[in-house]
Tab-separated table of C-alpha atoms in Angstrom:
chain	number	residue	atom	x	y	z
A	12	MET	CA	-36.020	26.541	-9.238
A	13	ASN	CA	-33.624	27.230	-12.138
A	14	VAL	CA	-29.596	26.613	-11.778
A	15	SER	CA	-27.844	28.529	-13.806
A	16	GLU	CA	-25.805	27.693	-17.044
A	17	ALA	CA	-22.574	28.805	-15.588
A	18	ILE	CA	-22.551	26.895	-12.420
A	19	LEU	CA	-23.972	23.880	-14.374
A	20	LYS	CA	-20.506	24.590	-17.064
A	21	GLU	CA	-18.322	24.901	-13.675
A	22	ALA	CA	-20.121	21.197	-11.891
A	23	ASP	CA	-19.333	19.601	-15.241
A	24	ILE	CA	-15.402	20.704	-15.265
A	25	LEU	CA	-15.254	19.763	-11.457
A	26	LEU	CA	-16.725	16.205	-12.320
A	27	LYS	CA	-14.396	16.056	-15.312
A	28	ALA	CA	-11.664	16.909	-13.683
A	29	PHE	CA	-12.889	14.497	-10.695
A	30	ALA	CA	-12.934	11.729	-13.111
A	31	THR	CA	-9.460	12.851	-14.297
A	32	GLY	CA	-7.464	12.732	-10.794
A	33	VAL	CA	-9.322	9.412	-10.641
A	34	ILE	CA	-7.849	7.854	-14.133
A	35	LEU	CA	-4.312	9.642	-13.106
A	36	ILE	CA	-4.309	7.814	-10.010
A	37	PHE	CA	-5.422	4.268	-11.589
A	38	VAL	CA	-2.475	4.787	-13.652
A	39	TYR	CA	0.125	5.176	-11.486
A	40	ASP	CA	-1.546	1.775	-9.608
A	41	LEU	CA	-0.685	0.680	-13.237
A	42	LEU	CA	2.923	1.364	-12.295
A	43	ARG	CA	2.906	-0.053	-8.887
A	44	ILE	CA	1.146	-3.558	-10.721
A	45	ILE	CA	4.290	-3.511	-12.701
A	46	ARG	CA	6.569	-2.782	-10.086
A	47	ARG	CA	5.747	-5.466	-7.787
A	48	LEU	CA	5.651	-7.962	-10.499
A	49	ILE	CA	9.117	-6.855	-12.013
A	50	PRO	CA	11.361	-5.413	-9.328
A	51	HIS	CA	13.058	-2.244	-9.808
A	52	GLY	CA	15.939	0.141	-8.695
A	53	THR	CA	15.770	3.155	-7.462
A	54	VAL	CA	16.727	4.978	-10.631
A	55	TRP	CA	13.923	3.463	-12.395
A	56	ILE	CA	11.749	4.466	-10.080
A	57	ALA	CA	12.824	7.700	-10.288
A	58	VAL	CA	12.682	7.798	-13.748
A	59	GLU	CA	9.154	6.144	-14.118
A	60	ASP	CA	7.338	8.904	-11.561
A	61	PHE	CA	9.160	11.840	-13.140
A	62	LEU	CA	7.296	10.850	-15.708
A	63	PHE	CA	4.398	9.956	-14.963
A	64	TRP	CA	4.034	13.144	-12.975
A	65	ALA	CA	4.679	15.099	-16.241
A	66	GLY	CA	2.149	12.820	-18.064
A	67	SER	CA	0.134	14.040	-15.425
A	68	ALA	CA	0.723	17.361	-15.149
A	69	LEU	CA	0.374	17.871	-19.298
A	70	THR	CA	-3.518	15.358	-18.711
A	71	ILE	CA	-4.226	18.195	-16.441
A	72	PHE	CA	-3.136	21.331	-17.772
A	73	ALA	CA	-5.189	19.624	-21.438
A	74	MET	CA	-8.057	19.282	-19.236
A	75	LEU	CA	-8.084	22.712	-18.177
A	76	TYR	CA	-7.231	23.806	-21.093
A	77	ARG	CA	-9.936	21.625	-23.063
A	78	GLU	CA	-13.024	22.696	-20.074
A	79	ASN	CA	-12.052	26.121	-19.047
A	80	ASP	CA	-10.252	27.569	-21.863
A	81	GLY	CA	-6.726	27.459	-19.521
A	82	TYR	CA	-8.078	28.918	-16.461
A	83	LEU	CA	-6.538	27.828	-13.250
A	84	ARG	CA	-9.453	27.430	-10.896
A	85	GLY	CA	-9.108	26.523	-7.593
A	86	PHE	CA	-12.341	24.225	-7.972
A	87	SER	CA	-11.128	22.428	-10.789
A	88	ILE	CA	-7.568	21.513	-9.139
A	89	GLY	CA	-9.247	20.370	-5.735
A	90	GLY	CA	-11.858	17.935	-8.172
A	91	VAL	CA	-8.619	16.135	-9.200
A	92	ALA	CA	-7.156	16.069	-5.476
A	93	LEU	CA	-10.348	14.503	-4.558
A	94	GLY	CA	-10.409	12.497	-7.563
A	95	MET	CA	-6.792	11.215	-6.618
A	96	LEU	CA	-7.588	10.932	-2.285
A	97	LEU	CA	-11.555	8.715	-2.668
A	98	TYR	CA	-9.654	6.381	-5.598
A	99	SER	CA	-6.614	6.117	-3.388
A	100	LEU	CA	-8.171	5.772	0.197
A	101	LEU	CA	-11.845	3.768	-1.323
A	102	LEU	CA	-9.929	1.177	-4.698
A	103	SER	CA	-5.822	1.064	-4.905
A	104	ARG	CA	-5.369	-1.284	-2.132
A	105	PHE	CA	-7.872	-3.383	-4.178
A	106	VAL	CA	-6.803	-2.867	-7.154
A	107	VAL	CA	-3.231	-3.211	-6.843
A	108	LYS	CA	-3.151	-6.580	-4.334
A	109	GLY	CA	-5.975	-7.918	-6.632
A	110	SER	CA	-4.213	-7.755	-9.618
A	111	VAL	CA	-0.711	-8.508	-8.988
A	112	PHE	CA	-2.590	-11.991	-7.095
A	113	ILE	CA	-3.826	-13.027	-10.329
A	114	LEU	CA	-1.298	-11.598	-12.736
A	115	GLU	CA	1.179	-14.091	-10.681
A	116	LYS	CA	-1.179	-16.949	-10.800
A	117	VAL	CA	-1.691	-16.557	-14.804
A	118	LEU	CA	2.187	-16.020	-14.875
A	119	TYR	CA	2.916	-18.987	-13.159
A	120	VAL	CA	0.704	-21.074	-14.935
A	121	LEU	CA	1.927	-19.547	-18.473
A	122	LEU	CA	5.623	-20.039	-17.721
A	123	ARG	CA	5.579	-23.146	-15.815
A	124	PRO	CA	5.696	-25.063	-18.768
A	125	LEU	CA	8.847	-22.830	-20.143
A	126	ILE	CA	10.740	-22.985	-17.019
A	127	ARG	CA	10.406	-27.197	-17.105
A	128	LEU	CA	11.600	-26.430	-20.561
A	129	GLY	CA	14.516	-24.560	-19.362
A	130	ARG	CA	15.490	-27.134	-17.570
A	131	LEU	CA	15.642	-30.109	-19.416
A	132	PHE	CA	17.939	-28.290	-21.780
A	133	PHE	CA	20.296	-26.609	-19.604
A	134	ARG	CA	20.867	-29.282	-17.858
A	135	PRO	CA	23.518	-31.193	-19.951
A	136	VAL	CA	24.621	-27.885	-20.455
A	137	ARG	CA	25.249	-27.479	-16.287
A	138	ALA	CA	27.309	-30.471	-16.714
A	139	CYS	CA	29.793	-29.534	-19.179
A	140	GLY	CA	30.154	-26.286	-17.302
A	141	LYS	CA	30.999	-28.315	-13.757
A	142	GLN	CA	33.230	-30.557	-16.306
A	143	SER	CA	34.604	-26.886	-17.670
A	144	ARG	CA	36.019	-25.309	-14.306
A	145	LYS	CA	37.531	-28.693	-13.362
A	146	ALA	CA	39.456	-28.775	-16.621
A	147	GLY	CA	40.038	-24.933	-16.127
A	148	ARG	CA	41.198	-25.014	-12.426
A	149	PHE	CA	43.308	-28.102	-13.818
A	150	LEU	CA	45.113	-25.839	-16.374
A	151	LYS	CA	45.900	-23.024	-14.060
A	152	LYS	CA	47.462	-25.003	-11.914
A	153	ARG	CA	49.873	-26.745	-13.854
A	154	LEU	CA	50.076	-22.984	-16.176
A	155	LYS	CA	51.606	-22.025	-12.803
A	156	LYS	CA	53.921	-24.131	-11.992
A	157	PHE	CA	55.500	-24.026	-15.022
A	158	TRP	CA	55.548	-20.660	-14.664
A	159	LYS	CA	57.452	-21.284	-11.813
A	160	THR	CA	60.081	-22.897	-13.060
A	161	VAL	CA	59.662	-20.407	-16.578
A	162	LYS	CA	61.121	-18.033	-13.769
A	163	ILE	CA	63.306	-19.979	-12.104
A	164	GLY	CA	65.107	-20.903	-15.114
A	165	LEU	CA	65.218	-17.074	-16.653
A	166	CYS	CA	66.556	-15.613	-12.551
A	167	LYS	CA	69.629	-18.561	-12.521
A	168	GLN	CA	70.861	-17.510	-16.279
């Protein structure tokens, strides 16, 4: 029993579309990992999502153009969606949680000496800051008293 060459080509396109979907959602997981490690505001999340989906659209278009001469076929879009869905359901949760856990531990070990060094450096700076705040409050009170006497002196004349 022979399988036609056209069906083999379509199966190849389906597999490539499936792989494209898996890669796209994996890249989005990388974005999610970065967001968990470095908190983002709503605006930055929106910008990142827009750039991701614009890049995804270009990636899917390039895949369709290269593999299927630009023809939009239902099975190729279905392959991308199926790849994204299966990866999201089966692996995404573990990839994000595991990566965040490992990266937090690695960053903690790497940054702990820098944090300690920073504390040693900023202790004298903080002490000077307290003294300068006290001096600033004292000067502010003195200037208020001086300004009141100037106003009273100007009003008497």
